[in-house]
PDB file of C-alpha atoms in Angstrom:
ATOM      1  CA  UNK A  75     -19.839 -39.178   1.753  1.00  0.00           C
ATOM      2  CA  UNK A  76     -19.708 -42.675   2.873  1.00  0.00           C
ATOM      3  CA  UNK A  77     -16.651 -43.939   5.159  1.00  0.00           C
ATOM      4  CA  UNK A  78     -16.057 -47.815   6.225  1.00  0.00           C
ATOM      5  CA  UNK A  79     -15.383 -47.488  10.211  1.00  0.00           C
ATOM      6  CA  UNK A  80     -16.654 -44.431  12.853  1.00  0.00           C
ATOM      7  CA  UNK A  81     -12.599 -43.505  13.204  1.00  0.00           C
ATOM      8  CA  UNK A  82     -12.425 -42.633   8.847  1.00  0.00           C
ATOM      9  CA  UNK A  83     -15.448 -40.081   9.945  1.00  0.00           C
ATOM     10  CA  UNK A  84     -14.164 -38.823  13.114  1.00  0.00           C
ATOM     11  CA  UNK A  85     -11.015 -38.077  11.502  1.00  0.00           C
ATOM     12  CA  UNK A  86     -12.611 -36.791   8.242  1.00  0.00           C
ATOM     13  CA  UNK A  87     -14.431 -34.296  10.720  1.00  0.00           C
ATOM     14  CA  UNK A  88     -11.437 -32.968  12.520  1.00  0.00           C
ATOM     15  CA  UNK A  89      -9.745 -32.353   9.222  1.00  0.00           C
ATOM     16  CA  UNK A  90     -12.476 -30.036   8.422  1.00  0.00           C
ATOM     17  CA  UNK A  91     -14.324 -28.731  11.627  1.00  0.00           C
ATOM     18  CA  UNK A  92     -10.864 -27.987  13.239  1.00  0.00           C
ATOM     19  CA  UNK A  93      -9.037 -25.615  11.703  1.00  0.00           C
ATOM     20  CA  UNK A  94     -12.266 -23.462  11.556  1.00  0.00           C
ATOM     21  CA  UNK A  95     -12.695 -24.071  14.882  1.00  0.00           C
ATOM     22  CA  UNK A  96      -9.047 -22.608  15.502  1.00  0.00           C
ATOM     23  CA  UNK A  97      -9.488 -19.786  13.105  1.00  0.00           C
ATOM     24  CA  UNK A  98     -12.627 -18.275  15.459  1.00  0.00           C
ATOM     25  CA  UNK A  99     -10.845 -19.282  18.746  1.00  0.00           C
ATOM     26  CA  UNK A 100      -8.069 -17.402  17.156  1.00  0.00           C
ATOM     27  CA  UNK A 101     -10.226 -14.522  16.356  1.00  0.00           C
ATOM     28  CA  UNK A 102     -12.018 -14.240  19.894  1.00  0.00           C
ATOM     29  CA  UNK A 103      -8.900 -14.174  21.836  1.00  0.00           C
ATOM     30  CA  UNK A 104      -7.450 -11.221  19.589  1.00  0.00           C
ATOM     31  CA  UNK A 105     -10.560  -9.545  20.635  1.00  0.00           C
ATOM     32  CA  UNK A 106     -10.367 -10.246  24.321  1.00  0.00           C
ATOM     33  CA  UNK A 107      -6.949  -8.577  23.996  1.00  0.00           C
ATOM     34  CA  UNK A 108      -7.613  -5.751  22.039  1.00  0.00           C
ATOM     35  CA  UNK A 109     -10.602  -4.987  24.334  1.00  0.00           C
ATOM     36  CA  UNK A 110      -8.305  -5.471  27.084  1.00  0.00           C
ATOM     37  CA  UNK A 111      -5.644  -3.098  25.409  1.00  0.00           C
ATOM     38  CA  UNK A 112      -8.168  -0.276  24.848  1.00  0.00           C
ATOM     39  CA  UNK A 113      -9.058  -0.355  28.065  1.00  0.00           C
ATOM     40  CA  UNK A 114      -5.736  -0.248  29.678  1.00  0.00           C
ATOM     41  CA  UNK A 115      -5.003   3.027  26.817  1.00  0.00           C
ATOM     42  CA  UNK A 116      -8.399   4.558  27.679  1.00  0.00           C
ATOM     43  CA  UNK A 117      -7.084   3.880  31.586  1.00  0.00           C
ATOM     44  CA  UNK A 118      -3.535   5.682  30.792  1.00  0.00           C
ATOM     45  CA  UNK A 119      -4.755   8.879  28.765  1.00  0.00           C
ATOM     46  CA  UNK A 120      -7.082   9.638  31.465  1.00  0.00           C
ATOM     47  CA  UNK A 121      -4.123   9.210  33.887  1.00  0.00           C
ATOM     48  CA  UNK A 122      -2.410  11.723  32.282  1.00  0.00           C
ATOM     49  CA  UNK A 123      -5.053  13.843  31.054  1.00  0.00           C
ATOM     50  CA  UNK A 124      -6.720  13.899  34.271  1.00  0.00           C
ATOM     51  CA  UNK A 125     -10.166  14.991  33.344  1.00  0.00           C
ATOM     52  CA  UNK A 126     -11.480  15.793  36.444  1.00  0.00           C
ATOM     53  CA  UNK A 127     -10.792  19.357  37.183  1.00  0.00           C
ATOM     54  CA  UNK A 128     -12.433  21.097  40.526  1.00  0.00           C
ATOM     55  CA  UNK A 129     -14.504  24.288  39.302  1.00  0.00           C
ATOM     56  CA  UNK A 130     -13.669  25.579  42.491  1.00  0.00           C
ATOM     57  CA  UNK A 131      -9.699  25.763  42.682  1.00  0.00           C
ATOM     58  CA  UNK A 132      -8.820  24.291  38.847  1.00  0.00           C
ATOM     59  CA  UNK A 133      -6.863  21.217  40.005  1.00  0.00           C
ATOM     60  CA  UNK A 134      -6.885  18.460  38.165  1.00  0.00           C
ATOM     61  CA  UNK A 135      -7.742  14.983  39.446  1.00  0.00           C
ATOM     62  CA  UNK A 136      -7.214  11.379  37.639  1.00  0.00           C
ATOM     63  CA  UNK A 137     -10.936  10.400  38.888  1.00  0.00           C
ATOM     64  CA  UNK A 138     -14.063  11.187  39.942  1.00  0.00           C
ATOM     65  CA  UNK A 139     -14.124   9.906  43.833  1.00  0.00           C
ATOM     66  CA  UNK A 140     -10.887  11.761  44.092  1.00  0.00           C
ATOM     67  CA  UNK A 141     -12.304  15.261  42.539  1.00  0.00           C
ATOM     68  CA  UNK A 142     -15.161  14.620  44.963  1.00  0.00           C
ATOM     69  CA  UNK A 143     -12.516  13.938  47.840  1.00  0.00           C
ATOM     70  CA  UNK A 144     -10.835  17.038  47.118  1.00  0.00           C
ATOM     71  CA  UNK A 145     -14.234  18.917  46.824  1.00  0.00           C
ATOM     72  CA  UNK A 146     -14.377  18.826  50.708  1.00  0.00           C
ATOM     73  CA  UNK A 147     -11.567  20.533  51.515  1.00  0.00           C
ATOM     74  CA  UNK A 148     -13.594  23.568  50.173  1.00  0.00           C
ATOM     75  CA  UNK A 149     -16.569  22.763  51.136  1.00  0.00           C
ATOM     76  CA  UNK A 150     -15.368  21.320  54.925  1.00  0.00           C
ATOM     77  CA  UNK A 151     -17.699  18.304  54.836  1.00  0.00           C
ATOM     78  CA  UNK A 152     -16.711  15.382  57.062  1.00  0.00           C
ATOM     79  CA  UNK A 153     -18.934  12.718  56.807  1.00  0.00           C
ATOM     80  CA  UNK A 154     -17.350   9.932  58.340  1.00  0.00           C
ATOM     81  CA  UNK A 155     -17.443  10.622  61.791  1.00  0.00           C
ATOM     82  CA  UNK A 156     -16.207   8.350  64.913  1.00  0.00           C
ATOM     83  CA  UNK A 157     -18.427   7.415  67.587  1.00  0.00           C
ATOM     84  CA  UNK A 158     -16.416   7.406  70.443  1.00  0.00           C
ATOM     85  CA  UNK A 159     -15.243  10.879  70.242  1.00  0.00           C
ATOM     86  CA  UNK A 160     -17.285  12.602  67.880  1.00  0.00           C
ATOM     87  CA  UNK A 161     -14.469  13.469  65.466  1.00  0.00           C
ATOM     88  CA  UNK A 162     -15.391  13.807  62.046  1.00  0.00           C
ATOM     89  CA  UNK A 163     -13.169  12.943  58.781  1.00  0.00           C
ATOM     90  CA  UNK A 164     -13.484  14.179  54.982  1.00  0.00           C
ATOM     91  CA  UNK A 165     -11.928  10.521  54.192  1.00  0.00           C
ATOM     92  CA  UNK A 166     -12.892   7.430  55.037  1.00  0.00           C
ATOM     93  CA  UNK A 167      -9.582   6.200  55.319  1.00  0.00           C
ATOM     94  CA  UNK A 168      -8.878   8.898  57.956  1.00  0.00           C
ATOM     95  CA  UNK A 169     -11.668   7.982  59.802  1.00  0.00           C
ATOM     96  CA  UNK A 170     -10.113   3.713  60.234  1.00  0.00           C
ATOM     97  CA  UNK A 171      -7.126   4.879  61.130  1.00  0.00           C
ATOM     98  CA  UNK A 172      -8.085   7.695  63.718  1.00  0.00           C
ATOM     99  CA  UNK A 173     -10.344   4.464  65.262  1.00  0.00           C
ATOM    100  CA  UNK A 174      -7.114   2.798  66.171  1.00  0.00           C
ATOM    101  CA  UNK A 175      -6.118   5.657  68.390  1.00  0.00           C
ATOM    102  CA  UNK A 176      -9.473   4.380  70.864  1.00  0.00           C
ATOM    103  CA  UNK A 177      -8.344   0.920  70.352  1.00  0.00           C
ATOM    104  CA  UNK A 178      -4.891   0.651  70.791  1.00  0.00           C
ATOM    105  CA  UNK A 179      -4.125  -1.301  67.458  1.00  0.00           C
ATOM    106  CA  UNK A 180      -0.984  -0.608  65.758  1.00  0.00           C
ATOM    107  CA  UNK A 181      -0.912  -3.221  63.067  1.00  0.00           C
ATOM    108  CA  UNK A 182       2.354  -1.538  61.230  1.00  0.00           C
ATOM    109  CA  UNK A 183       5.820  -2.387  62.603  1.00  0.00           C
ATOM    110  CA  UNK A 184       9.248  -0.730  62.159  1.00  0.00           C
ATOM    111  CA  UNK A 185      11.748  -4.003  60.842  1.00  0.00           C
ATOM    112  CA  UNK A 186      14.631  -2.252  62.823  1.00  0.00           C
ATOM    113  CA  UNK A 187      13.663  -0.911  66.107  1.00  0.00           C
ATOM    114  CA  UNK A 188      10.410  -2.703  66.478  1.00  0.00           C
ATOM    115  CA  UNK A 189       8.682   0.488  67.138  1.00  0.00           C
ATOM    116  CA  UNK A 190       4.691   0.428  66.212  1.00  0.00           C
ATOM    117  CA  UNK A 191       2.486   2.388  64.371  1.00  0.00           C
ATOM    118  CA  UNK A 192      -1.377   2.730  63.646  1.00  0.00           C
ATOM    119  CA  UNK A 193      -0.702   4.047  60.139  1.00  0.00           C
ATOM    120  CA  UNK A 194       1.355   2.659  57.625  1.00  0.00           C
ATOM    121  CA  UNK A 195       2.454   6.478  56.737  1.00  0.00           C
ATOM    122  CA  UNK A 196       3.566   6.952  59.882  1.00  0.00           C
ATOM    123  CA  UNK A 197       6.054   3.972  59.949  1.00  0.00           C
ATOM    124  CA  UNK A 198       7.009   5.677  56.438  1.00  0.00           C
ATOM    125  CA  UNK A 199       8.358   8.758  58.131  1.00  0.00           C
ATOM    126  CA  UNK A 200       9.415   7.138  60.875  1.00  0.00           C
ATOM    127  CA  UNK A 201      12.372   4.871  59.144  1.00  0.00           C
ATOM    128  CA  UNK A 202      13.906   8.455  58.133  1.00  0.00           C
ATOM    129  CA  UNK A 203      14.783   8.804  61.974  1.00  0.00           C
ATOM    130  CA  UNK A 204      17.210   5.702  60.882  1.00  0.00           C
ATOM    131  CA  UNK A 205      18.099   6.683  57.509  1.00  0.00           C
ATOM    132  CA  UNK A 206      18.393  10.275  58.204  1.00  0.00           C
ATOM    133  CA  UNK A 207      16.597  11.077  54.905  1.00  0.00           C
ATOM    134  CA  UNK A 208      15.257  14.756  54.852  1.00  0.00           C
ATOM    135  CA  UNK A 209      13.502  15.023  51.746  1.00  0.00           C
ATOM    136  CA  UNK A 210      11.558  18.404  52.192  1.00  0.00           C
ATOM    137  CA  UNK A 211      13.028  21.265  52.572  1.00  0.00           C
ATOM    138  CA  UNK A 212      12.154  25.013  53.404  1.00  0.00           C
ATOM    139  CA  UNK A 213      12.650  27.503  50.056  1.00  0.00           C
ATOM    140  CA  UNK A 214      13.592  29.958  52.769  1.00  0.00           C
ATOM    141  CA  UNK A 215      16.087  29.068  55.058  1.00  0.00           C
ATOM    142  CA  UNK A 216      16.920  25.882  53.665  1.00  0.00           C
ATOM    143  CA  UNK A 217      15.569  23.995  56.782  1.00  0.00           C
ATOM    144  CA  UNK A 218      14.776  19.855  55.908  1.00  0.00           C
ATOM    145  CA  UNK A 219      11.720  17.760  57.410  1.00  0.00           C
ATOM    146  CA  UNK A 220      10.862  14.464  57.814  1.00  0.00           C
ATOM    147  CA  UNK A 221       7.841  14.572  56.487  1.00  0.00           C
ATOM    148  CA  UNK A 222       6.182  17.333  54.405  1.00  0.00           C
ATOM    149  CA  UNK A 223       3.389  18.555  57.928  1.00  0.00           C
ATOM    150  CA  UNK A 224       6.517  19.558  59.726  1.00  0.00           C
ATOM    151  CA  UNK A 225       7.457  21.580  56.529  1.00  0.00           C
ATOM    152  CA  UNK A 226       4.087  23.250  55.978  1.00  0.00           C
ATOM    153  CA  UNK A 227       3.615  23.838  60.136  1.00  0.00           C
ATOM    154  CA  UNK A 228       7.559  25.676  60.464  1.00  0.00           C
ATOM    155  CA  UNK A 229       6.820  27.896  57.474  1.00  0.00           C
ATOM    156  CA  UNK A 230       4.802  29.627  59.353  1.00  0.00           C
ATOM    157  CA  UNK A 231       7.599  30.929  61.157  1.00  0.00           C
ATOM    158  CA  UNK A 232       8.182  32.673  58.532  1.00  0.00           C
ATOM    159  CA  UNK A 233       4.782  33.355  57.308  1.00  0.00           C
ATOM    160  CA  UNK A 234       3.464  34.380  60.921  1.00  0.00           C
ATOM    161  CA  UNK A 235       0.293  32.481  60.287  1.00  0.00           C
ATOM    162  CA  UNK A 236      -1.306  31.106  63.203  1.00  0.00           C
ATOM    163  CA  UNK A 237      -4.531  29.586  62.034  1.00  0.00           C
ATOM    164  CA  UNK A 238      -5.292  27.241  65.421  1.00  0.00           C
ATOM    165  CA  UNK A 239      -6.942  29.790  67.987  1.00  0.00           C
ATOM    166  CA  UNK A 240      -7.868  28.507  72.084  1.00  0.00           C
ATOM    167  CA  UNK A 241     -11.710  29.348  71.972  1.00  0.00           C
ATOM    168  CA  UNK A 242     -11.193  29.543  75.854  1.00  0.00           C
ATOM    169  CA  UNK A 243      -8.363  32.668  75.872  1.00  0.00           C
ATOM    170  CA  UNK A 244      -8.403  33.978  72.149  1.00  0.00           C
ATOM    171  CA  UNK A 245      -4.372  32.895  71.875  1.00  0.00           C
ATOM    172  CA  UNK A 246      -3.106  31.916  68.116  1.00  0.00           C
ATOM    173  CA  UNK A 247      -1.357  29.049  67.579  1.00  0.00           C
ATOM    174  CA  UNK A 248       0.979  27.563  64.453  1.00  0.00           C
ATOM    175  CA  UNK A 249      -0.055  24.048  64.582  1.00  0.00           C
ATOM    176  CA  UNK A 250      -2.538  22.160  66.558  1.00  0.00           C
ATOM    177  CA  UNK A 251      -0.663  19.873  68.588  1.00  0.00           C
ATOM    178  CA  UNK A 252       0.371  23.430  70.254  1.00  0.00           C
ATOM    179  CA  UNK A 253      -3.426  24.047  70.406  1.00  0.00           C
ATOM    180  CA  UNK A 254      -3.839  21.313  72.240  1.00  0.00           C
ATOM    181  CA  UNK A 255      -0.946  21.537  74.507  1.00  0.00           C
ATOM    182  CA  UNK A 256      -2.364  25.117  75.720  1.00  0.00           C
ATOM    183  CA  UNK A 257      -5.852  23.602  75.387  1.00  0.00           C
ATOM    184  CA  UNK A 258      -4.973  21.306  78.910  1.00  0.00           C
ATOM    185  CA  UNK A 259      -4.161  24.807  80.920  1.00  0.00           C
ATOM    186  CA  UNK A 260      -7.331  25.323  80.975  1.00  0.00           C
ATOM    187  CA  UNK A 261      -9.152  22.153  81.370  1.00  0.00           C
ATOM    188  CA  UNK A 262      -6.737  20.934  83.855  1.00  0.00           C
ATOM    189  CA  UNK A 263      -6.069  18.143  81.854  1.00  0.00           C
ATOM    190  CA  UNK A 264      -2.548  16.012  82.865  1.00  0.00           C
ATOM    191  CA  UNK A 265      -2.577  12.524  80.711  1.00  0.00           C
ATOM    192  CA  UNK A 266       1.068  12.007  81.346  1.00  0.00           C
ATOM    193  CA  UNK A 267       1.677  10.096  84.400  1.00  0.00           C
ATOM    194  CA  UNK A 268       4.991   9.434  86.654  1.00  0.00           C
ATOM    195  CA  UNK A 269       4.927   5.230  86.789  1.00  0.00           C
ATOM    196  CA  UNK A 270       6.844   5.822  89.623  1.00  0.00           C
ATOM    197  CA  UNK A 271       5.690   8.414  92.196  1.00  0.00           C
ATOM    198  CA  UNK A 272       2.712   8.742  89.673  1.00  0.00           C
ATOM    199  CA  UNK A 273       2.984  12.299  89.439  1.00  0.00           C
ATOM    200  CA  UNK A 274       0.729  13.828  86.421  1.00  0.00           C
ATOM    201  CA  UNK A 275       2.132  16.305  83.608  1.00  0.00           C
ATOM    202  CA  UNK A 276       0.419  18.123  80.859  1.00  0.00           C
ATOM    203  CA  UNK A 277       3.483  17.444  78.405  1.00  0.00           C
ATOM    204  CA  UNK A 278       5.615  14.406  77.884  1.00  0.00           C
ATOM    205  CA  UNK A 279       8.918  17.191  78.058  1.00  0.00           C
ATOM    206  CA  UNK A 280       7.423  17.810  82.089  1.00  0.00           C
ATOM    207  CA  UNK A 281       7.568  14.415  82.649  1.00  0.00           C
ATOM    208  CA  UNK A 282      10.999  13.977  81.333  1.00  0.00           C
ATOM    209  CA  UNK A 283      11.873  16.504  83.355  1.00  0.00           C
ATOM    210  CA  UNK A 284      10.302  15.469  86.655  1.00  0.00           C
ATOM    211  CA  UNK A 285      12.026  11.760  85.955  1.00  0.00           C
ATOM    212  CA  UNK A 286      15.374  13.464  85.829  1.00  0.00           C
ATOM    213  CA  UNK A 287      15.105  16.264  88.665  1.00  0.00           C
ATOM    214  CA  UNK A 288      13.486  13.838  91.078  1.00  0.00           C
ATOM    215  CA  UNK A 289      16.409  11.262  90.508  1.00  0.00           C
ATOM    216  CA  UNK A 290      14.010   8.439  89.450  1.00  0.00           C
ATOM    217  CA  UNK A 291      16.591   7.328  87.407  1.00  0.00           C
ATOM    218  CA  UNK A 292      19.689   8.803  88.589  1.00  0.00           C
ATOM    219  CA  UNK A 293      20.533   9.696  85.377  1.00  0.00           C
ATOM    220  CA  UNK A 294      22.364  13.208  85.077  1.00  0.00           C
ATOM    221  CA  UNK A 295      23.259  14.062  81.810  1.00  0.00           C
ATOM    222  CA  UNK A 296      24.043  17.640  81.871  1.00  0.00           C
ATOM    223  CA  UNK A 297      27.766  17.972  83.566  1.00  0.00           C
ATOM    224  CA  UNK A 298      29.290  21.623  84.440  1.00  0.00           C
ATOM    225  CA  UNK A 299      31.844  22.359  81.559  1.00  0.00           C
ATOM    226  CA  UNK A 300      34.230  24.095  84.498  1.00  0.00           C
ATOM    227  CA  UNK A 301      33.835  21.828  87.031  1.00  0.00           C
ATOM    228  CA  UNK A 302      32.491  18.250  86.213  1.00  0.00           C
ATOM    229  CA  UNK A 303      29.871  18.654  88.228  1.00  0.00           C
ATOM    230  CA  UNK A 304      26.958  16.662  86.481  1.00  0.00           C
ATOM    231  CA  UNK A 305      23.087  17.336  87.014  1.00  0.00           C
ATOM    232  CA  UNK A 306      19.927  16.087  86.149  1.00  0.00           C
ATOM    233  CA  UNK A 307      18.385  18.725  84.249  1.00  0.00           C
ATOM    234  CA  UNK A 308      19.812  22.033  82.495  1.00  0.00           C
ATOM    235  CA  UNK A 309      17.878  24.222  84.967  1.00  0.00           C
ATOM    236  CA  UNK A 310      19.716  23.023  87.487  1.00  0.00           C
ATOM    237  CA  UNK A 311      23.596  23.267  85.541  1.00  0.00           C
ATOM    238  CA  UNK A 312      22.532  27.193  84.756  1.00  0.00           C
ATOM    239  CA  UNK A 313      21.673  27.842  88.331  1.00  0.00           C
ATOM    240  CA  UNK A 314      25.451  26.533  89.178  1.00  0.00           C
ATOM    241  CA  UNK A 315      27.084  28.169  86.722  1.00  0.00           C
ATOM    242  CA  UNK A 316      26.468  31.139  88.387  1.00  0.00           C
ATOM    243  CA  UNK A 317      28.887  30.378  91.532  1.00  0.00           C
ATOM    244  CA  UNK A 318      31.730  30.232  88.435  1.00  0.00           C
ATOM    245  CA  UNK A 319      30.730  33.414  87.365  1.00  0.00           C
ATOM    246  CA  UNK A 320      29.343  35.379  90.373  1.00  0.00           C
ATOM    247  CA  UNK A 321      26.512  36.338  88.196  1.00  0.00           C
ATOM    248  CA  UNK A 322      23.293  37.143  90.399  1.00  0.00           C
ATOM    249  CA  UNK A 323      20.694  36.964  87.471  1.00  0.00           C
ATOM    250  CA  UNK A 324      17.777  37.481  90.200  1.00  0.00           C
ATOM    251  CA  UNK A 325      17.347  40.726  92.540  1.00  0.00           C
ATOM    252  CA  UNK A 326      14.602  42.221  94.056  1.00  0.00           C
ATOM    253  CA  UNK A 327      13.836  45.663  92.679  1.00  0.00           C
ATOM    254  CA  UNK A 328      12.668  48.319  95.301  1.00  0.00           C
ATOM    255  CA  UNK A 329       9.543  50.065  95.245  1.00  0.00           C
ATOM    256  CA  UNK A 330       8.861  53.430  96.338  1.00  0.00           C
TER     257      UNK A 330
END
């Protein structure tokens, strides 16, 4: 075919070329998609299929790092350990935020107090001291948590497990914050200091105590429901009470 000027066969050429070229262009993006969309189905049966099942305990898991996550907590391996203190973690996750406790950094903050937190969970539970929301609860007694550790630690009340024991004494403990508590009788250890007389305790309720008694702050909360009489901590209010009552809770017994 023949044509007079170069715009007659440019135009003759995108009358033909171009609505092939459209029809493939069509034709590849369908396929983009409907790789795309078997994907994404693929993706969501095996989401709720969850074919990873531990041969161990017969939980299912969506994948396979999480299957070989939860493998650990049979098997006890923690691989990711820190090297300041030793600790080790089955999670790497666990391991970057435990880090933070040498460092100092709390990088998550609470929008209403200000309060901050080295784990983003933490500042999770922590808004519930503003909301109030209690969303675990004990099947026993009806008792609601913050957050579902305190749940798991006071059923043991009921349960009478105690599976934290002091390698120093032999004495069984519910949780291990109480572990470690005990732990510092022994070791002597006092990390919570008086700013103002710098006086060391072993527990933060010590110090509160030791701030109040010694009149740091003047502060006397506790005030004698007969009397008025205020005082600084409740040891102190029971000991009065007794010159209302004429109780003498204390004697010496004799020995023969």
């Amino acid at each position: 075919m023949v044509f007079w000027t170069y715009f007659h066969l440019k135009e003759d050429f995108l009358q033909r070329i171009l609505p092939i070229c459209c029809v493939w262009v069509e034709r590849f993006i369908n396929q983009c998609f409907q790789n795309e969309k078997i994907k994404l189905q693929n993706l969501t049966e095996r989401m709720y299929q969850k074919g990873y099942k531990c041969d161990i305990c017969g939980k299912d898991l969506t994948t396979k790092s999480n299957l070989a996550i939860h493998r650990r907590t049979h098997t006890g391996e923690k691989p990711y350990r820190c090297e300041v203190c030793e600790r080790a973690f089955s999670v790497k996750g666990y391991l970057t935020e435990h880090k933070r406790t040498h460092t100092g950094e709390k990088p998550f903050h609470c929008e209403i107090c200000g309060k901050s937190f080295s784990d983003k969970g933490y500042i999770k539970i922590h808004k519930r001291t503003h909301t109030g929301e209690k969303p675990y609860h004990c099947e026993i007694c009806g008792k609601s948590f913050f957050n579902k550790g305190y749940l798991k630690i006071h059923k043991r009340v009921h349960t009478g497990e105690k599976p934290y024991h002091c390698e120093v004494c032999g004495k069984d403990f519910s949780d291990r914050c109480s572990l470690k508590k005990h732990n510092r009788i022994h070791t002597g250890e006092k990390p919570h200091q008086c700013e103002i007389c710098g006086k060391a305790f072993s527990v933060t309720a010590s110090l509160k105590r030791h701030i109040h008694k010694c009149t740091h702050t003047g502060e006397k909360p506790y005030p004698c429901e007969v009397c008025g009489k205020e005082f600084a901590n409740t040891g102190s209010l029971n000991a009065h009470k007794h010159t209302h009552t004429g109780e003498k809770p204390y004697q010496w017994e004799e020995i023969f």
